[in-house]
Each structure stands twice: as C-alpha cells, then as structure tokens.
Short mmCIF file of C-alpha atoms and ligand atoms in Angstrom, two decimals:
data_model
loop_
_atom_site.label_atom_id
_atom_site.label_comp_id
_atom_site.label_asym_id
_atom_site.label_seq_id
_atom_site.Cartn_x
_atom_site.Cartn_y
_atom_site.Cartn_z
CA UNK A 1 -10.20 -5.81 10.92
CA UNK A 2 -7.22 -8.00 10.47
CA UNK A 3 -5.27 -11.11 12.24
CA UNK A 4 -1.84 -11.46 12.50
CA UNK A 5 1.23 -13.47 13.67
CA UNK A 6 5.28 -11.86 14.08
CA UNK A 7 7.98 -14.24 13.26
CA UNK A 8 11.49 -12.00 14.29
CA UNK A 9 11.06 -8.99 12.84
CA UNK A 10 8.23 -10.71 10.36
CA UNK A 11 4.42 -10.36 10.60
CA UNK A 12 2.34 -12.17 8.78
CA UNK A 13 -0.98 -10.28 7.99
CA UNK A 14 -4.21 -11.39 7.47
CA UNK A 15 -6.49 -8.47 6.61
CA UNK A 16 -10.48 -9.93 7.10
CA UNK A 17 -12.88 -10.01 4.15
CA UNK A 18 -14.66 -6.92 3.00
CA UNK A 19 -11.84 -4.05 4.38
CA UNK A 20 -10.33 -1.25 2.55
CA UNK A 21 -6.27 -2.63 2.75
CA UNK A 22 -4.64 0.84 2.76
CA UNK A 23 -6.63 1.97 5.58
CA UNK A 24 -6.09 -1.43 7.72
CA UNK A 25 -2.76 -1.67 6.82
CA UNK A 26 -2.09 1.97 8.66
CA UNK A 27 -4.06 0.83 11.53
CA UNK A 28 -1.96 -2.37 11.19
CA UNK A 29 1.31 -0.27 11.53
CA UNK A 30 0.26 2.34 14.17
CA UNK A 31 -0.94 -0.75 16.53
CA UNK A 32 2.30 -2.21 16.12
CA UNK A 33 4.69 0.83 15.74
CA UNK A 34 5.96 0.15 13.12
CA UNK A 35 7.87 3.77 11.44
CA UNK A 36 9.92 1.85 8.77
CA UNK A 37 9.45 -1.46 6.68
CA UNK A 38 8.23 -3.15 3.71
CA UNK A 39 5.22 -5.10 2.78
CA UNK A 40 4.05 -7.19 -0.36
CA UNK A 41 1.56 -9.69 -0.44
CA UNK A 42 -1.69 -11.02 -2.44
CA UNK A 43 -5.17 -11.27 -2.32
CA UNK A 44 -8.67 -10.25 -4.10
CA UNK A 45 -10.22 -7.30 -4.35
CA UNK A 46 -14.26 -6.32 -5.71
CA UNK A 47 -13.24 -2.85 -6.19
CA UNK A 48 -10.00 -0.47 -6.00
CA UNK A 49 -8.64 3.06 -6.95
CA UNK A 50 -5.34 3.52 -8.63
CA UNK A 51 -3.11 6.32 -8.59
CA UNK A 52 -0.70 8.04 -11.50
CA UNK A 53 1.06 10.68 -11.13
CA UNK A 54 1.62 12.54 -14.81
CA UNK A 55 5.74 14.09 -14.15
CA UNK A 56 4.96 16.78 -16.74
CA UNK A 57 1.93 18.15 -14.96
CA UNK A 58 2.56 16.76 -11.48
CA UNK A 59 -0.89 16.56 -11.42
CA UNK A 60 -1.96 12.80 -9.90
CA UNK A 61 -5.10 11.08 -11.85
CA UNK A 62 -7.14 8.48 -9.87
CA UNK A 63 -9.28 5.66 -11.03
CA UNK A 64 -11.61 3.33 -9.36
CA UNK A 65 -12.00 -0.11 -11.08
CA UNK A 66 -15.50 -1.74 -9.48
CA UNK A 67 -14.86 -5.40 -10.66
CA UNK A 68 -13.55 -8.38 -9.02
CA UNK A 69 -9.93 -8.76 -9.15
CA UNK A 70 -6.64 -10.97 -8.23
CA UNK A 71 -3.74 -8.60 -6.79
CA UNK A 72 -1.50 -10.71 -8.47
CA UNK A 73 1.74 -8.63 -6.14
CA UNK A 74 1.72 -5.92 -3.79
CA UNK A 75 4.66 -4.10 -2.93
CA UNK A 76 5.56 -1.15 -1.28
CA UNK A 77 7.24 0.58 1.61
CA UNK A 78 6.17 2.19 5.30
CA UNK A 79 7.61 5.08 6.65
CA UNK A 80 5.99 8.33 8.51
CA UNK A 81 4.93 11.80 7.28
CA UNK A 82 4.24 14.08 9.64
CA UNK A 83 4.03 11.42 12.61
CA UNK A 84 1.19 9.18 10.82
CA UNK A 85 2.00 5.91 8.93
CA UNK A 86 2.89 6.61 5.08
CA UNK A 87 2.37 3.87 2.88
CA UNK A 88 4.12 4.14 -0.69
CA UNK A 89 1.92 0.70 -2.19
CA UNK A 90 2.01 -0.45 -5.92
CA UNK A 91 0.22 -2.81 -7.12
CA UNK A 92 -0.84 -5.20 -10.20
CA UNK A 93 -4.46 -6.51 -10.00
CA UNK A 94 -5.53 -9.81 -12.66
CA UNK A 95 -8.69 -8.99 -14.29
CA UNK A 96 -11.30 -12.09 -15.26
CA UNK A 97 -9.81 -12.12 -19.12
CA UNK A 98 -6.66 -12.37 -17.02
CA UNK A 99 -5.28 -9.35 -18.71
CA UNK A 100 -3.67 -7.18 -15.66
CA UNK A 101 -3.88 -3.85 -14.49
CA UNK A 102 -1.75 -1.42 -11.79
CA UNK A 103 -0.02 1.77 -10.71
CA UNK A 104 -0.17 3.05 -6.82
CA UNK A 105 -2.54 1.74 -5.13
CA UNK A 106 -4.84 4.09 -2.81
CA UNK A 107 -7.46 2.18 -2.10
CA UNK A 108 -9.13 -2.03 -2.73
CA UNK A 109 -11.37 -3.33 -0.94
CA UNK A 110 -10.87 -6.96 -0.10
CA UNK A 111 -13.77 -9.93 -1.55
CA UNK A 112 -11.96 -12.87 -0.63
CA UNK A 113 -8.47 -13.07 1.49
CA UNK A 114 -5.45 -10.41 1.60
CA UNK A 115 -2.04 -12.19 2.75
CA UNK A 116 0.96 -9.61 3.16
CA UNK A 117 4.37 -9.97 4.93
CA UNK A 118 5.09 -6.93 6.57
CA UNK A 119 8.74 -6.24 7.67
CA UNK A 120 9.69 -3.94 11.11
CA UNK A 121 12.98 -2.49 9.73
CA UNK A 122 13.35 -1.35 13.60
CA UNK A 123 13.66 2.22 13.16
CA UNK A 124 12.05 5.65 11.60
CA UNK A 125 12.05 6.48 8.13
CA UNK A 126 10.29 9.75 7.15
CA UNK A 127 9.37 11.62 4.18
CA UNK A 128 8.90 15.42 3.20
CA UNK A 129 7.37 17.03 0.12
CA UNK A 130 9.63 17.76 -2.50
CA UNK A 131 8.21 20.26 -5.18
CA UNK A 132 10.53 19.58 -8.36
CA UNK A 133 9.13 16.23 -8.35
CA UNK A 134 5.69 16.60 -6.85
CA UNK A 135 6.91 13.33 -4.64
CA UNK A 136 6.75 12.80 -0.97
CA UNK A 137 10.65 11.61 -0.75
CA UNK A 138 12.42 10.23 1.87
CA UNK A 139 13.99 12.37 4.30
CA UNK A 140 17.18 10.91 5.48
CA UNK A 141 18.48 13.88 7.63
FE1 FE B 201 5.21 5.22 -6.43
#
C-alpha cells in the first residue's frame, strides 16, 4: 500500500500507485503510532472528493472530481478522535488547463506517485466535536 523511510522524527512516504491517500495515510499512522504530526506532500490523482463546510448552515457539501490531476500541495495535520487516526488534509489539485482546484480533501485516488513528509510530533493530540462551529477542534485538556 505504501513504502516508507524515517529520518529523526521524519518519514518519508511513498504511497503506491492506484490507492485512496486518506485511507493509506491512516493505515500509515496507526502502523507507526503516530497520535500527533503534520504531513504535506505532492503527487497525482485520476479522481478525488473535496469537502466544504458552509459556516452558516454547518452543513458540509462534497464533490468528486473524476479527472486526472496534479496535487500541486497537501497539507494538513494528524491527531486522534476517539482513539482512531484523524486527519485534518487540504489540498489544491492542478487541472490539465492548469487552472487549480481545492478545499479538504476526503478522498484521491493516486494515478501516478504520492510523496508526503509526515512529521511524529512525539505525543497525542486529540479532538472533540464542538457544535457552535460544527468543527472537530482540538482538545487540549
Ligand atoms: Fe479544514
């Protein structure tokens, strides 16, 4: 599903042609333990779902994009929810008129090569559900 090498508290990741990144990037973090960290990295997608979440209604609207695409960055942030890896991602994918798209990024599956640098912050960072913004925030108690 995906190669990878540490360097300190570093890991280069490799995720392997044709995977769904959110979903190997959790397995990435629960094989390694990893409760706290940051990530960003590149690669090219065939296909991928965005997520935005509308403040006014709370209300979160999804929408797939089925074309091939550059993730020109991806950055975002591990923590846990409820014991399981929680990954906050954003992204910005480069479309062939090289016009760019983004917003959260739930799921893209990879046609080509994903590259991220994952940081181990060395701890846990954890998140509850916080209803006046419809967020998952962290919870630093
Ligand atoms: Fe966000």
């Amino acid at each position: 599903m995906y190669q990878y090498e540490s360097f300190g508290d570093r890991y280069v990741l490799s995720i392997d042609n044709h995977q769904e990144i959110s979903a190997a990037l959790a397995d990435f973090c629960e094989e390694t333990g990893i409760e706290a960290g940051a990530v960003y990295g590149i690669g090219a997608v065939s296909e991928a779902t965005f997520r935005f979440l509308d403040p006014a209604t709370k209300q979160y609207v999804d929408k797939t994009f089925a074309e091939q695409m550059e993730i020109t960055n991806l950055t975002g942030n591990i923590s846990t929810k409820d014991g399981k890896p929680y990954l906050h991602l954003h992204v910005t994918a480069g479309r062939r008129d090289y016009t760019c798209i983004g917003g959260h990024l739930l799921t893209a599956v990879i046609n080509g090569a994903c590259e991220l640098v994952v940081e181990d912050f060395g701890g846990t960072l954890s998140r509850r559900f916080d209803p006046e913004t419809g967020l998952n925030l962290y919870d630093f108690e």
